[in-house]
Every structure is written in structure tokens, then in C-alpha cells.
């Protein structure tokens, strides 16, 4: 019989020789040598060179070494240096080198975390991380965790569990009957809930516009006294870490009220939930344990490599019911089966990197990481204020919101800054003002990186006013 896959011999040879792995290692080393000092955003030339990839799909097999070389030659310079110390865009964490190394090993394992039978090691590390996260964040002991791509997906899982539970209480089976004819669910959230919360509401058929919006204070925190009367068919969505200001909703007071009404509380804690792991910032998260579900990212504050989000839920039955999937070939067993807690079936072993990060940092390392990010954000705010920029937010956590005297200047300075390659910050609009958003989210950011970045702001300001 003909060999069904003509490249098989070459692939087996490659696996035995490992030359490509060695080459990849050497390209990666070159990349790492450069990443702390290079332009944060790719140069014009690097972007131009991306046109190299515009070709028709090859008709015949190509040379693997050449493929790898091309990827490094044209791909590496066109990356954003978010693993370095001067990237402050969105809320994007870096990745600890030892954890990248663990991820390399796990990439070669190529595990599917769906079931214990598809990957006992993923199953084990998910169980371990579940316990560790509950301990570190001070959440209820019997909570369960699902390992997903990020907070967008984690929030969708939390809201799906809430939808299941609230309707179940009302005698409605949403899994089998959907929402057609279902009793209504009230959704209450803060006026600055993250856009991914609205996305999740839309995907779950709960609607973006039929929500009750609670007023917020100047920092984007929900005003506790303004929360409407709640009841047991209410889904209340709170926030640990406003995407602009980094502020925290007053959880204790609001959760108390929600618990009395038997409402479901979900907390979007994408980057801010980690405040619970530090004595310096813990007070912002008092009361989070009274919620029902929480979404949080590894790939932001914790600096695990992408992609890594976690849904934590106090009600295992509700989450598992919302995520249920059956099939004759799906072999659930007595050990942890990860897909019970996530929408995906095939998914890489994401808990491996969370485990690796927590293993090397320990509780005190996570606390130190959180503290350092906060300290650097404060340094940024102090130095940039001294340079004549206006800081609009209280620096409670890792976010700094900056404005110039007028919106045109803000836009021009940001544009100059982004092109400078010295640092990268994103645009935002906060309380109807165009702003520059700074998110200090990388373990690699040093005090010198902050000063150098502030210098870039000063130069941009000078050149924009010339
Ligand atoms: C508060 C908040 N929620 C949700 C998200 C979305 O998270 P992800 O990109 O991991 O899906 C973000 C992203 O920055 C965020 O800041």
C-alpha cells in the first residue's frame, strides 16, 4: 500500500534529529536577547516586510528549516514587544521566562485537557490549580475552576451558570428549553462594566440593552446606595479592576445586599482579582467571597503566557449543568475531567502554565508581583504629573489614565509616542475625554523603564507643540 502521507518519513527524521527544535531554540534566544531593548511596536520596515507572507498556498511540500527561518526573519520583528518592560497597552501581561520554558515542554506534549483519559497530567494540574487559586484569592472552599482562553470566555461561563441556576430556581430548564417562554432574568451591572460582559450577555440571549445600569462614582466604582432592590431572579455583575482606572466596586456592602435577596453575583476580575493576593491591596477585594462566580486571567496581572483565563464558581452543579456535553465516546471518569467546567472540548492544557507560575512564585511571590506593578504605576503617575500631564484617576492598582490640556493634543502625543518605539500606550475615552491609558502589567518593567517612557512622553509633547 502507498504511504498515505508522503512527508511522514521526513517528519519522523525531523523528530529524531531534533535539528528544527534546536533552530527554534536559537531563534527564540535571539529574540529574547533583543526584546527588552528593541522598538516596542514593530518598525515601518518590519511591517512592510510582512508582505512577504502574501503568496498563494504552495502546491508542493516545502523545506521545514526554511519555513522556520522565514517565520523568524519576517515574523519576529513584526511582533509587539509585550513581553518586555515598556509595553503599557490594553491590559496585557508579559510572561515569566521559566513559565515560557514550561510551556515549551507542554507544547511538545500537545495535551488535550478535555478528560482525564486524554491527559492525566492536565487533569492533575487543573485540580491542583483549582485548590491553589481558591486559597490564594480567599474564595469559598468548594468552588470549582474551569480553565479557558481568557476572561471573555470565563465571564460567559459564569453568566451561563447564573442563567442556569436562576431559571432552575424558577422551575425552568434552560438547557433543554432554551429561553423561549422562559421567566425573565434581571441583569444589574455598573455603568462601566467591561464590553466583554455585554458580549457574554448577547451570546447568552440575555440582551445587551435590557440591563439595569447602576450609577458609578468618579473612578468607575458602582455606588452601593444606588444598587436597586434585588431579588432571587437577579444576576448582578460587579467588577474588580475597572479597565481604565483600575478601581474596584465596593463588594462587601453590595454582596451582602445581594446575598440577602438570593441574587447571583458574578465578579469580572480579569486583572484586579489578584489584588486579593496582596496584603497591600486586599482591602479592595473585601467581600468577594460572598459572590457566586468570578472570572480572572492568568495572562494579565499574573504574567502567565497567553492564553489563560479561569472561571471560578461556588456552585459546581450550576456550572457543570451549563457546560454539559455528552456523547458515547466522551468518557467521564472518577478523576477530574476539565471539559465539565468549560465550553470547549479540545483545549490545550492551560493549567500547566498557571501551575508553573504559582509553583515558582508561591504566595509571597504573587504578592510581591502585585505590589511591584502598583508601585510602578504610582511612579508613572508621579513622574508624568511632574512632566505637566494630567492624571485623571486614583492609582489604586496598576492603571494610569492620562490626559493633555486638549483632546487634539492627547491624540497627537499618543500617535507620536506609539511611533517612537520607546513605549506603547493605548487610546481610551474616559468620561467623554480622549485619554492615554497606561497599564503596568509586566514583571519585566523596571523603574528605569518608567522613567524612560515618561521621557518619551516629554519628547512627544515637545515635538507636538513645535
Ligand atoms: C475588566 C476586564 N474584563 C474583561 C476583559 C477581557 O479579558 P480577555 O481579554 O482575557 O478576554 C478585560 C481585558 O482587558 C478587562 O480588563
PDB file of C-alpha atoms in Angstrom, residues 3 48 50 53 97 100 110 113 145 158 178 271 289 298 316 357 368 379 393 410:
ATOM      1  CA  UNK A   3       2.404   5.563   2.127  1.00  0.00           C
ATOM      2  CA  UNK A  48       6.318  46.385   5.256  1.00  0.00           C
ATOM      3  CA  UNK A  50       5.028  41.245   6.335  1.00  0.00           C
ATOM      4  CA  UNK A  53       3.669  36.229   3.545  1.00  0.00           C
ATOM      5  CA  UNK A  97      10.746  33.087  31.256  1.00  0.00           C
ATOM      6  CA  UNK A 100       7.657  30.019  28.903  1.00  0.00           C
ATOM      7  CA  UNK A 110       0.453  18.644  22.942  1.00  0.00           C
ATOM      8  CA  UNK A 113      -7.284  18.841  28.711  1.00  0.00           C
ATOM      9  CA  UNK A 145     -12.498  26.185  38.357  1.00  0.00           C
ATOM     10  CA  UNK A 158     -20.084  32.442  34.887  1.00  0.00           C
ATOM     11  CA  UNK A 178     -33.741  27.479  25.876  1.00  0.00           C
ATOM     12  CA  UNK A 271      -6.776  41.653  36.201  1.00  0.00           C
ATOM     13  CA  UNK A 289     -16.026  35.595  48.734  1.00  0.00           C
ATOM     14  CA  UNK A 298      -3.625  34.365  34.268  1.00  0.00           C
ATOM     15  CA  UNK A 316     -20.337  23.272  40.831  1.00  0.00           C
ATOM     16  CA  UNK A 357       3.743  30.326  37.678  1.00  0.00           C
ATOM     17  CA  UNK A 368       5.356  40.930  45.511  1.00  0.00           C
ATOM     18  CA  UNK A 379       5.868  56.036  39.888  1.00  0.00           C
ATOM     19  CA  UNK A 393      -7.555  58.534  38.236  1.00  0.00           C
ATOM     20  CA  UNK A 410      -3.827  63.893  23.538  1.00  0.00           C
TER      21      UNK A 410
END
